[in-house]
Amino acid sequence: NRLKNLRNKRNLTLSGLAKRAGISKATLSVLEDGKGNPTISTLWTLADALEIPFWKFVIGVDENRKYLISERGVNVQLIEHSDGPPRIEAYHMTLEPHGCREAEPHSSGVIEQISVLKGRILTGPTDAPKMVNAGETYTFHADCPHLYVALSRPASALLIITYNQKR
């Protein structure tokens, strides 16, 4: 229901949103009917296509209820958000051993800061990732493909996303 309401608020047809997001109309229809199980990547793509913050998909109708979203051994839960300016979102991310999240580029100017709480995470731009250990923080521009990978042990991190103030 939330997806359909957000789409309608932006006066987009199902076909229009499908084209904007690069997701099939059939997939969107299944999601709007509440029968699908979207990945983190799908939700992020839809949020960008709708020009809304990702957190709108990861909270309940009651903004105090926050959902855990899982994909390929990676779990993400919204901790807090600010509508800015700048817009900021904070997430707790846990990764199972060998958990991997390959993220699409955000819009221009988006910066991510990851502070590893436990374990080690290979993260950053896909073409030049960095190994970040517990107790370390790494900041990178997220307007390019980027990733988060736990190697042989579980890991957890605090992820802060700061959006371009112009958006």
Short mmCIF file of C-alpha atoms in Angstrom, two decimals:
data_model
loop_
_atom_site.label_atom_id
_atom_site.label_comp_id
_atom_site.label_asym_id
_atom_site.label_seq_id
_atom_site.Cartn_x
_atom_site.Cartn_y
_atom_site.Cartn_z
CA ASN A 1 0.00 0.00 0.00
CA ARG A 2 2.80 2.42 0.85
CA LEU A 3 4.38 2.04 -2.58
CA LYS A 4 1.07 2.65 -4.34
CA ASN A 5 0.31 5.69 -2.17
CA LEU A 6 3.76 7.18 -2.78
CA ARG A 7 3.44 6.55 -6.52
CA ASN A 8 -0.03 8.16 -6.63
CA LYS A 9 1.17 11.22 -4.65
CA ARG A 10 3.68 11.81 -7.43
CA ASN A 11 1.01 11.34 -10.13
CA LEU A 12 2.89 8.42 -11.63
CA THR A 13 1.28 5.48 -13.38
CA LEU A 14 2.56 1.98 -12.76
CA SER A 15 4.18 2.13 -16.21
CA GLY A 16 5.72 5.52 -15.46
CA LEU A 17 7.33 4.34 -12.24
CA ALA A 18 8.47 1.11 -13.91
CA LYS A 19 10.25 3.13 -16.59
CA ARG A 20 11.81 5.56 -14.09
CA ALA A 21 13.05 2.76 -11.83
CA GLY A 22 14.03 0.28 -14.50
CA ILE A 23 11.84 -2.34 -12.81
CA SER A 24 9.20 -4.32 -14.65
CA LYS A 25 5.58 -3.26 -14.37
CA ALA A 26 4.69 -6.82 -13.30
CA THR A 27 7.18 -6.67 -10.41
CA LEU A 28 5.80 -3.32 -9.25
CA SER A 29 2.26 -4.66 -9.42
CA VAL A 30 3.23 -7.63 -7.22
CA LEU A 31 4.91 -5.29 -4.72
CA GLU A 32 1.92 -2.94 -4.62
CA ASP A 33 -0.34 -5.93 -3.96
CA GLY A 34 1.82 -6.80 -0.94
CA LYS A 35 2.78 -10.16 -2.40
CA GLY A 36 6.45 -9.52 -3.12
CA ASN A 37 9.54 -9.47 -0.95
CA PRO A 38 11.68 -6.63 -2.31
CA THR A 39 15.42 -6.55 -1.79
CA ILE A 40 17.26 -3.59 -0.29
CA SER A 41 18.45 -2.74 -3.81
CA THR A 42 14.90 -2.74 -5.19
CA LEU A 43 13.64 -0.48 -2.39
CA TRP A 44 16.56 1.92 -2.87
CA THR A 45 15.93 2.04 -6.62
CA LEU A 46 12.25 2.79 -6.00
CA ALA A 47 13.07 5.47 -3.42
CA ASP A 48 15.38 7.19 -5.91
CA ALA A 49 12.78 6.91 -8.71
CA LEU A 50 10.11 8.40 -6.43
CA GLU A 51 12.58 11.04 -5.16
CA ILE A 52 11.91 10.13 -1.53
CA PRO A 53 14.23 9.11 1.29
CA PHE A 54 14.89 5.38 1.60
CA TRP A 55 13.75 5.44 5.24
CA LYS A 56 10.14 5.91 4.11
CA PHE A 57 10.22 2.24 3.11
CA VAL A 58 11.79 0.97 6.34
CA ILE A 59 9.49 2.42 8.96
CA GLY A 60 6.04 1.33 9.88
CA VAL A 61 2.93 3.47 9.65
CA ASP A 62 3.94 4.50 13.16
CA GLU A 63 7.32 6.18 12.55
CA ASN A 64 8.61 4.71 15.83
CA ARG A 65 8.39 1.18 14.41
CA LYS A 66 11.40 0.43 12.24
CA TYR A 67 11.69 -2.66 10.09
CA LEU A 68 14.72 -4.84 9.55
CA ILE A 69 15.38 -5.41 5.86
CA SER A 70 17.53 -8.36 4.77
CA GLU A 71 19.28 -9.26 1.54
CA ARG A 72 22.03 -11.83 0.83
CA GLY A 73 23.30 -12.02 4.41
CA VAL A 74 23.05 -8.26 5.02
CA ASN A 75 20.52 -6.75 7.44
CA VAL A 76 19.76 -3.03 7.56
CA GLN A 77 17.66 -1.21 10.14
CA LEU A 78 16.95 2.51 10.27
CA ILE A 79 18.11 4.11 13.52
CA GLU A 80 17.30 7.77 12.88
CA HIS A 81 16.76 10.25 10.08
CA SER A 82 16.72 13.98 9.54
CA ASP A 83 15.00 15.79 6.70
CA GLY A 84 17.77 18.40 6.90
CA PRO A 85 19.14 20.24 5.29
CA PRO A 86 21.17 18.24 4.70
CA ARG A 87 19.09 15.06 4.72
CA ILE A 88 20.79 12.43 6.88
CA GLU A 89 19.94 8.79 7.52
CA ALA A 90 21.58 6.50 10.09
CA TYR A 91 21.37 2.71 9.83
CA HIS A 92 22.61 -0.26 11.82
CA MET A 93 23.97 -2.83 9.39
CA THR A 94 24.87 -6.42 10.23
CA LEU A 95 26.53 -8.83 7.85
CA GLU A 96 26.64 -12.58 8.17
CA PRO A 97 29.89 -14.33 7.19
CA HIS A 98 30.31 -13.78 3.43
CA GLY A 99 27.32 -11.41 3.45
CA CYS A 100 27.49 -9.04 0.51
CA ARG A 101 25.56 -5.97 -0.59
CA GLU A 102 26.35 -4.40 -3.95
CA ALA A 103 24.76 -0.95 -4.02
CA GLU A 104 23.80 1.13 -7.03
CA PRO A 105 25.09 4.71 -7.18
CA HIS A 106 23.20 7.33 -5.22
CA SER A 107 22.60 10.76 -6.70
CA SER A 108 25.52 13.14 -7.11
CA GLY A 109 27.02 14.44 -3.88
CA VAL A 110 25.84 11.66 -1.56
CA ILE A 111 28.42 10.69 1.05
CA GLU A 112 28.46 7.55 3.18
CA GLN A 113 30.34 7.12 6.42
CA ILE A 114 30.70 3.63 7.85
CA SER A 115 31.94 2.95 11.37
CA VAL A 116 32.63 -0.73 11.93
CA LEU A 117 31.48 -1.89 15.36
CA LYS A 118 32.40 -5.58 15.10
CA GLY A 119 34.47 -7.62 12.65
CA ARG A 120 35.82 -6.35 9.33
CA ILE A 121 33.98 -5.02 6.30
CA LEU A 122 35.30 -4.55 2.78
CA THR A 123 33.48 -1.41 1.67
CA GLY A 124 33.52 1.66 -0.53
CA PRO A 125 33.49 2.19 -4.28
CA THR A 126 33.38 -1.14 -6.12
CA ASP A 127 36.50 -0.30 -8.11
CA ALA A 128 38.56 0.62 -5.01
CA PRO A 129 37.09 -0.88 -1.81
CA LYS A 130 38.84 -0.57 1.54
CA MET A 131 39.04 -3.05 4.42
CA VAL A 132 37.64 -1.35 7.54
CA ASN A 133 38.20 -3.01 10.93
CA ALA A 134 36.25 -2.69 14.18
CA GLY A 135 36.86 0.76 15.67
CA GLU A 136 37.62 2.36 12.31
CA THR A 137 35.53 4.76 10.23
CA TYR A 138 35.65 5.23 6.46
CA THR A 139 33.95 7.99 4.45
CA PHE A 140 33.42 7.79 0.68
CA HIS A 141 31.40 9.34 -2.14
CA ALA A 142 28.48 7.01 -2.85
CA ASP A 143 27.48 8.37 -6.26
CA CYS A 144 29.17 5.36 -7.85
CA PRO A 145 28.59 1.61 -7.45
CA HIS A 146 29.70 0.59 -3.96
CA LEU A 147 29.71 -2.48 -1.75
CA TYR A 148 29.73 -3.95 1.74
CA VAL A 149 31.24 -7.41 2.25
CA ALA A 150 31.92 -9.40 5.42
CA LEU A 151 34.61 -11.98 4.90
CA SER A 152 34.69 -15.15 6.99
CA ARG A 153 33.23 -13.67 10.18
CA PRO A 154 30.08 -11.70 11.02
CA ALA A 155 30.34 -7.92 11.17
CA SER A 156 28.26 -4.93 12.17
CA ALA A 157 28.48 -1.22 11.48
CA LEU A 158 26.85 2.14 11.83
CA LEU A 159 26.15 3.63 8.40
CA ILE A 160 25.49 7.36 8.02
CA ILE A 161 24.26 8.62 4.64
CA THR A 162 24.37 12.36 3.98
CA TYR A 163 22.51 13.55 0.90
CA ASN A 164 23.39 16.47 -1.31
CA GLN A 165 21.76 19.60 0.08
CA LYS A 166 20.41 20.57 -3.36
CA ARG A 167 18.11 17.54 -3.46
#
